[in-house]
């Protein structure tokens, strides 16, 4: 395509975005063409962000818990997993898990993000017990736990249906599902990254079932490894199709591949420009997902701040005890203070708003930071069908 043709095609896409029309596969792939100036893609994404979320930059106060790194799967992009007998392998006991709940409470966390390995010697009841123990002791903390890959493993371990597992976990205290495990849906790529774990159909069916039982969930895409633009846009369209049917996704998080200590360590980490382009294209393609998250742990602080002008309206949380990215070479700090995260959002020209996991505004007690109440959710209710 010669320059004037690129310009004409870009005008077509711009007209669609300005008119609020949906972009198709060809439009998305065109926006990945390096001849399309990144700033132009950013301006369009910023327009959509502003339409959907005004001038707000969301963050939350959260912590991570990875109860075990022992995993039956050997995903080629993962630096976190361990074999059972490897000295690196661990599984936490109740006291360690409760200590994390206590620490989270003292730090005013509203959310605990819980994911880990699929430990072949731990029964389903161990995983359920983590949720019920934390929920009994610290009921105010929202437990965003278990990716679809873990839920799929629990189906296998219990021999029960996905609905049964989700409802049983919810009874134990599960609040919502995080978006991990999606990687890239296209079979061609998925087979090379993680051929054994929950397949695309299972991932989507689990999120569909979660939305149907009234649980909200997040969604992700792991990019910057062996996939091409076509696979990324195909992935986004599959998420968008499910969202059209259920409305249960709250936020999309594009996850940049970190190669260190993985079986794909010959690949270079995606550039900041690729990160921003992917952020912007995600905002433009996912016209039915309200929030786009620039996960600062993975992007680095500078790129995450810039992403707030490239379609993102959320920067994730203060975060504590993150292992998955740090094991894969992330050089970001282990956590940020509330003041630092707010400052980062202010510098990017947005109004910092603390949210809880369900995007309700958090109102902190003036005298005791560890106490809070929540306002209305900014989001539409789930359209469970
Ligand atoms: O599923 C694993 C990815 C995911 C690497 O829901 C890697 O709010 C890059 O899903 N390089 C887990 N990525 C993290 C995740 C997440 C993070 C933040 C917020 C939310 C949310 C979800 O991390 C995995 C995989 O896609 N991952 N290893 C790696 N070396």
Coordinates of C-alpha atoms and ligand atoms in Angstrom, one line a residue:
X1 CA 0.0 0.0 0.0
X2 CA 1.5 3.4 -1.0
X3 CA 1.4 6.3 1.5
X4 CA -1.7 8.0 0.0
X5 CA -3.6 4.7 0.2
X6 CA -2.6 4.3 3.9
X7 CA -3.9 7.8 4.5
X8 CA -7.2 7.0 2.7
X9 CA -7.7 3.8 4.6
X10 CA -6.9 5.5 7.9
X11 CA -9.6 8.1 7.1
X12 CA -12.1 5.3 6.7
X13 CA -11.1 3.8 10.1
X14 CA -11.2 7.2 11.7
X15 CA -14.7 7.9 10.3
X16 CA -15.9 4.6 11.7
X17 CA -14.4 5.3 15.2
X18 CA -15.8 8.9 15.2
X19 CA -19.3 7.5 14.2
X20 CA -19.1 4.9 16.9
X21 CA -19.1 2.0 14.4
X22 CA -17.5 -1.3 15.1
X23 CA -14.1 -2.1 13.6
X24 CA -13.6 -5.4 11.8
X25 CA -10.7 -7.9 11.4
X26 CA -9.2 -6.0 8.4
X27 CA -9.4 -2.7 10.3
X28 CA -7.6 -4.1 13.3
X29 CA -4.9 -5.6 11.2
X30 CA -4.5 -2.4 9.2
X31 CA -3.9 -0.5 12.5
X32 CA -0.9 -2.9 13.2
X33 CA 0.7 -1.8 9.9
X34 CA 3.8 0.1 11.0
X35 CA 3.1 2.7 8.3
X36 CA 0.1 3.8 10.2
X37 CA 1.6 6.4 12.6
X38 CA 1.3 5.3 16.2
X39 CA 0.1 8.7 17.3
X40 CA -2.9 8.5 14.9
X41 CA -3.9 5.1 16.5
X42 CA -3.4 6.7 19.9
X43 CA -5.6 9.7 19.2
X44 CA -8.5 7.4 18.1
X45 CA -8.1 5.2 21.1
X46 CA -8.0 8.2 23.4
X47 CA -11.2 9.5 21.9
X48 CA -12.9 6.2 22.7
X49 CA -11.4 6.1 26.2
X50 CA -12.7 9.5 26.9
X51 CA -16.2 8.7 25.6
X52 CA -16.3 5.6 27.8
X53 CA -14.6 6.8 31.0
X54 CA -14.2 10.5 30.9
X55 CA -11.0 11.8 32.5
X56 CA -10.7 9.2 35.2
X57 CA -7.7 7.0 35.8
X58 CA -8.6 4.0 38.0
X59 CA -6.4 2.2 40.5
X60 CA -7.0 -0.1 43.4
X61 CA -5.2 -1.2 46.5
X62 CA -4.4 -4.9 46.1
X63 CA -2.1 -7.7 46.8
X64 CA -1.3 -11.0 45.0
X65 CA -1.2 -14.5 46.5
X66 CA 0.3 -17.4 44.6
X67 CA -0.3 -20.3 46.9
X68 CA 1.9 -22.7 44.9
X69 CA 4.2 -22.7 41.9
X70 CA 4.1 -26.4 41.4
X71 CA 2.4 -27.0 38.1
X72 CA 1.5 -30.0 36.0
X73 CA 1.8 -27.9 32.9
X74 CA 4.9 -26.6 31.2
X75 CA 3.8 -23.5 29.3
X76 CA 6.8 -22.3 27.3
X77 CA 6.2 -18.6 28.3
X78 CA 6.1 -19.3 32.0
X79 CA 9.1 -18.6 34.4
X80 CA 7.0 -19.0 37.5
X81 CA 6.2 -22.7 37.5
X82 CA 8.2 -25.4 39.2
X83 CA 8.4 -29.2 39.3
X84 CA 7.4 -30.8 42.6
X85 CA 10.9 -31.8 43.6
X86 CA 12.7 -28.7 42.3
X87 CA 14.1 -26.7 45.3
X88 CA 12.2 -23.7 43.9
X89 CA 8.8 -25.6 44.3
X90 CA 6.6 -24.5 47.2
X91 CA 3.0 -24.7 48.5
X92 CA 1.9 -22.4 51.3
X93 CA 0.3 -23.6 54.5
X94 CA -2.7 -22.0 56.2
X95 CA -0.6 -19.9 58.5
X96 CA 1.3 -18.3 55.6
X97 CA -2.0 -17.7 53.8
X98 CA -3.6 -16.1 56.8
X99 CA -0.6 -13.9 57.3
X100 CA -1.1 -12.6 53.8
X101 CA -4.7 -11.8 54.7
X102 CA -3.7 -10.0 57.8
X103 CA -1.0 -8.0 56.0
X104 CA -3.5 -7.1 53.2
X105 CA -6.0 -5.9 55.8
X106 CA -3.4 -3.7 57.6
X107 CA -2.5 -2.2 54.2
X108 CA -6.1 -1.3 53.4
X109 CA -6.3 -3.8 50.4
X110 CA -9.7 -4.2 48.9
X111 CA -8.6 -7.1 46.7
X112 CA -6.5 -10.2 46.8
X113 CA -5.5 -11.6 43.3
X114 CA -5.0 -15.3 43.8
X115 CA -3.6 -17.6 41.1
X116 CA -1.0 -20.3 41.0
X117 CA 0.1 -23.7 39.7
X118 CA -1.9 -26.8 39.2
X119 CA -0.4 -29.0 41.9
X120 CA -1.0 -32.6 41.1
X121 CA -0.8 -33.7 44.8
X122 CA -3.2 -31.1 46.2
X123 CA -6.9 -32.0 46.1
X124 CA -9.7 -29.6 45.0
X125 CA -10.5 -29.1 48.7
X126 CA -7.1 -27.5 49.3
X127 CA -7.8 -24.8 46.7
X128 CA -11.3 -24.3 48.0
X129 CA -9.9 -24.1 51.6
X130 CA -7.7 -21.2 50.6
X131 CA -10.8 -19.2 49.5
X132 CA -12.9 -20.2 52.5
X133 CA -10.2 -19.6 55.1
X134 CA -9.4 -16.1 53.7
X135 CA -13.1 -15.2 53.3
X136 CA -14.0 -16.4 56.9
X137 CA -11.2 -14.3 58.5
X138 CA -11.1 -11.3 56.1
X139 CA -14.6 -11.1 54.6
X140 CA -14.1 -7.5 53.5
X141 CA -11.4 -8.4 51.0
X142 CA -12.6 -9.3 47.5
X143 CA -11.1 -12.6 46.3
X144 CA -10.4 -12.4 42.6
X145 CA -9.2 -15.9 42.2
X146 CA -8.4 -18.8 39.8
X147 CA -8.0 -18.4 36.1
X148 CA -10.1 -20.4 33.7
X149 CA -7.2 -22.8 33.5
X150 CA -7.5 -23.5 37.2
X151 CA -11.3 -23.8 37.1
X152 CA -10.8 -26.3 34.2
X153 CA -8.4 -28.3 36.4
X154 CA -10.9 -28.3 39.3
X155 CA -13.5 -29.7 36.9
X156 CA -11.1 -32.5 36.1
X157 CA -10.2 -33.1 39.8
X158 CA -13.8 -33.2 41.0
X159 CA -15.5 -34.7 38.0
X160 CA -18.2 -32.0 38.4
X161 CA -19.4 -29.4 35.9
X162 CA -18.0 -25.9 35.5
X163 CA -21.1 -24.4 37.0
X164 CA -20.8 -26.6 40.0
X165 CA -17.2 -25.6 40.6
X166 CA -18.0 -21.9 40.2
X167 CA -21.0 -22.0 42.5
X168 CA -19.1 -24.0 45.1
X169 CA -16.2 -21.6 45.0
X170 CA -18.6 -18.7 45.2
X171 CA -20.2 -20.2 48.3
X172 CA -16.7 -20.5 49.8
X173 CA -16.1 -16.7 49.1
X174 CA -14.9 -16.3 45.5
X175 CA -15.7 -12.8 44.3
X176 CA -14.7 -12.8 40.6
X177 CA -12.3 -14.4 38.1
X178 CA -9.1 -12.8 36.9
X179 CA -8.3 -12.8 33.2
X180 CA -5.2 -15.0 33.0
X181 CA -4.7 -18.2 31.0
X182 CA -6.2 -16.7 27.7
X183 CA -2.7 -16.3 26.1
X184 CA -3.5 -16.4 22.3
X185 CA -6.7 -18.2 21.3
X186 CA -5.7 -19.1 17.8
X187 CA -4.9 -22.8 17.7
X188 CA -1.8 -22.4 15.6
X189 CA -0.1 -20.3 18.3
X190 CA -1.7 -21.9 21.4
X191 CA -0.5 -25.4 20.4
X192 CA 3.1 -24.0 20.4
X193 CA 2.8 -22.1 23.7
X194 CA 0.8 -24.4 25.9
X195 CA -0.7 -27.4 24.0
X196 CA -1.9 -29.3 27.1
X197 CA -3.7 -26.7 29.2
X198 CA -7.3 -25.6 28.9
X199 CA -8.0 -24.9 25.3
X200 CA -9.7 -21.9 23.8
X201 CA -13.1 -23.4 23.8
X202 CA -12.8 -24.3 27.5
X203 CA -11.4 -20.8 28.4
X204 CA -14.4 -19.1 26.8
X205 CA -17.0 -21.5 28.1
X206 CA -15.7 -21.0 31.7
X207 CA -16.0 -17.3 31.4
X208 CA -19.4 -17.6 29.8
X209 CA -20.5 -19.9 32.7
X210 CA -19.1 -17.4 35.2
X211 CA -21.1 -14.6 33.7
X212 CA -24.2 -16.8 33.6
X213 CA -24.0 -17.5 37.3
X214 CA -23.5 -13.8 38.0
X215 CA -19.8 -13.6 38.5
X216 CA -17.9 -10.9 36.7
X217 CA -14.5 -11.6 35.2
X218 CA -11.5 -10.1 33.4
X219 CA -9.9 -11.0 30.2
X220 CA -6.3 -10.8 28.9
X221 CA -4.1 -11.5 25.9
X222 CA -0.4 -12.4 26.0
X223 CA 1.4 -10.8 23.1
X224 CA 4.9 -10.2 21.8
X225 CA 6.1 -13.8 21.4
X226 CA 5.4 -16.0 18.4
X227 CA 2.1 -14.5 17.3
X228 CA 1.3 -12.2 14.4
X229 CA -1.1 -9.2 14.1
X230 CA -3.7 -11.6 12.7
X231 CA -3.7 -13.8 15.8
X232 CA -4.0 -10.7 18.1
X233 CA -7.0 -9.3 16.3
X234 CA -8.6 -12.7 16.1
X235 CA -8.2 -13.0 19.9
X236 CA -9.8 -9.6 20.5
X237 CA -12.7 -10.4 18.3
X238 CA -13.4 -13.7 20.1
X239 CA -13.5 -11.8 23.4
X240 CA -15.8 -9.2 21.9
X241 CA -18.1 -11.9 20.6
X242 CA -18.5 -13.4 24.0
X243 CA -18.9 -10.0 25.6
X244 CA -21.8 -9.3 23.2
X245 CA -23.6 -12.3 24.5
X246 CA -22.9 -12.0 28.3
X247 CA -21.6 -8.5 29.2
X248 CA -19.6 -10.0 32.0
X249 CA -16.1 -8.9 31.2
X250 CA -15.1 -5.8 33.3
X251 CA -11.7 -5.1 32.0
X252 CA -9.2 -6.2 29.3
X253 CA -5.5 -6.4 30.1
X254 CA -3.0 -6.8 27.3
X255 CA 0.0 -8.6 28.7
X256 CA 3.4 -8.1 27.2
X257 CA 5.6 -11.2 27.0
X258 CA 8.7 -11.2 29.4
X259 CA 11.1 -13.7 28.0
X260 CA 13.7 -14.1 30.9
X261 CA 13.9 -17.6 32.4
X262 CA 11.4 -19.0 30.0
X263 CA 11.7 -21.5 27.2
X264 CA 11.3 -18.6 24.7
X265 CA 14.2 -16.6 26.1
X266 CA 15.6 -16.1 22.5
X267 CA 12.7 -13.7 21.8
X268 CA 13.1 -10.0 22.5
X269 CA 10.6 -8.4 24.8
X270 CA 8.1 -6.2 22.9
X271 CA 9.1 -2.5 22.6
X272 CA 7.2 0.3 24.3
X273 CA 5.9 1.4 20.9
X274 CA 4.4 -2.1 20.4
X275 CA 2.9 -2.0 23.9
X276 CA 1.2 1.3 23.2
X277 CA 0.0 0.2 19.8
X278 CA -1.5 -3.0 21.3
X279 CA -3.1 -1.0 24.1
X280 CA -4.7 1.5 21.6
X281 CA -5.9 -1.2 19.2
X282 CA -7.4 -3.2 22.1
X283 CA -9.3 -0.1 23.1
X284 CA -10.6 0.3 19.6
X285 CA -11.5 -3.3 18.9
X286 CA -13.1 -4.0 22.3
X287 CA -15.9 -1.5 22.0
X288 CA -18.1 -3.4 24.5
X289 CA -15.5 -3.8 27.3
X290 CA -15.7 -0.8 29.6
X291 CA -12.1 -0.7 30.9
X292 CA -8.6 -1.3 29.5
X293 CA -5.9 -1.8 32.0
X294 CA -2.2 -0.7 31.7
X295 CA -0.7 -3.2 34.1
X296 CA 2.3 -1.1 35.4
X297 CA 4.1 -4.2 36.8
X298 CA 4.4 -5.6 33.3
X299 CA 4.7 -2.4 31.2
X300 CA 7.0 -0.4 33.4
X301 CA 5.9 2.8 35.0
X302 CA 6.7 5.2 32.1
X303 CA 4.9 3.1 29.5
X304 CA 1.9 2.6 31.8
X305 CA 1.6 6.3 32.3
X306 CA 1.8 7.0 28.6
X307 CA -0.8 4.2 28.0
X308 CA -3.3 6.4 29.8
X309 CA -3.3 8.5 26.6
X310 CA -3.4 5.5 24.4
X311 CA -6.7 4.0 25.4
X312 CA -6.1 2.7 29.0
X313 CA -8.2 4.1 31.9
X314 CA -6.9 1.8 34.6
X315 CA -3.4 1.1 35.9
X316 CA -4.1 -1.9 38.2
X317 CA -3.2 -1.5 41.9
X318 CA -0.5 -0.8 44.4
X319 CA 0.3 -4.6 44.1
X320 CA 2.3 -6.6 46.6
X321 CA 4.0 -10.0 46.3
X322 CA 3.8 -10.2 42.5
X323 CA 5.9 -13.2 41.3
X324 CA 4.8 -14.2 37.7
X325 CA 6.4 -11.2 36.0
X326 CA 9.2 -10.7 38.4
X327 CA 10.3 -14.3 37.9
X328 CA 10.3 -13.5 34.1
X329 CA 12.6 -10.6 34.5
X330 CA 10.3 -7.6 35.2
X331 CA 12.4 -4.8 36.7
X332 CA 9.4 -2.8 38.1
X333 CA 9.3 -2.2 41.9
X334 CA 7.6 -4.9 44.0
X335 CA 4.8 -2.5 45.0
X336 CA 3.9 1.2 44.8
X337 CA 2.5 3.4 47.6
X338 CA -0.9 4.9 47.3
X339 CA 0.6 8.3 47.0
X340 CA 3.0 7.1 44.2
X341 CA 0.2 5.5 42.2
X342 CA -2.0 8.6 42.5
X343 CA 0.9 10.9 41.5
X344 CA 1.6 8.7 38.5
X345 CA -2.0 9.1 37.3
X346 CA -2.1 12.9 38.0
X347 CA 1.1 13.3 36.0
X348 CA -0.6 11.6 33.1
X349 CA -3.4 14.2 33.2
X350 CA -6.1 12.0 34.7
X351 CA -8.1 12.2 37.9
X352 CA -7.1 9.3 40.1
X353 CA -10.1 7.3 41.4
X354 CA -9.8 4.4 43.8
X355 CA -12.0 1.6 42.7
X356 CA -12.7 -1.9 44.1
X357 CA -12.6 -5.0 42.0
X358 CA -16.1 -4.4 40.7
X359 CA -15.3 -0.8 39.7
X360 CA -17.2 0.7 42.6
X361 CA -15.7 3.9 43.9
X362 CA -14.0 3.4 47.3
X363 CA -14.6 5.9 50.0
X364 CA -11.9 5.7 52.7
X365 CA -12.5 6.5 56.3
X366 CA -10.8 9.9 57.0
X367 CA -9.3 8.7 60.3
X368 CA -8.5 5.1 59.6
X369 CA -7.2 4.3 56.1
X370 CA -7.8 0.6 56.5
X371 CA -11.6 1.1 56.7
X372 CA -13.7 1.9 53.6
X373 CA -17.1 1.9 52.1
X374 CA -18.1 1.6 48.4
X375 CA -20.3 3.7 46.2
X376 CA -22.2 2.7 43.1
X377 CA -20.5 0.6 40.4
X378 CA -19.7 2.7 37.3
X379 CA -20.5 -0.3 35.1
X380 CA -23.7 -1.7 33.8
X381 CA -24.9 -4.8 35.6
X382 CA -24.0 -8.2 34.2
X383 CA -26.3 -9.4 31.4
X384 CA -26.5 -13.0 32.6
X385 CA -28.3 -15.1 30.1
Ligands
LIG1 O1 -2.0 -16.2 32.2 C1 2.9 -15.7 32.4 C2 0.9 -14.2 31.7 C3 -0.8 -14.2 33.1 C4 4.5 -14.6 31.5 O2 -7.3 -10.1 35.8 C5 3.3 -13.9 31.3 O3 -6.9 -8.2 36.7 C6 4.4 -12.3 30.2 O4 -3.5 -12.8 34.0 N1 5.6 -12.9 30.4 C7 -1.2 -14.1 34.5 N2 3.3 -12.8 30.6 C8 -1.4 -12.6 34.9 C9 -2.8 -12.1 34.6 C10 -3.2 -10.8 35.2 C11 -2.3 -9.8 35.6 C12 -2.8 -8.6 36.1 C13 -4.2 -8.4 36.3 C14 -5.1 -9.4 35.9 C15 -6.5 -9.2 36.2 C16 -4.6 -10.6 35.4 O5 0.4 -13.7 32.9 C17 -0.8 -15.6 32.5 C18 0.0 -15.3 31.3 O6 -0.8 -14.9 30.2 N3 2.3 -14.6 31.8 N4 4.2 -15.7 32.2 C19 5.7 -14.1 31.0 N5 6.9 -14.7 31.1

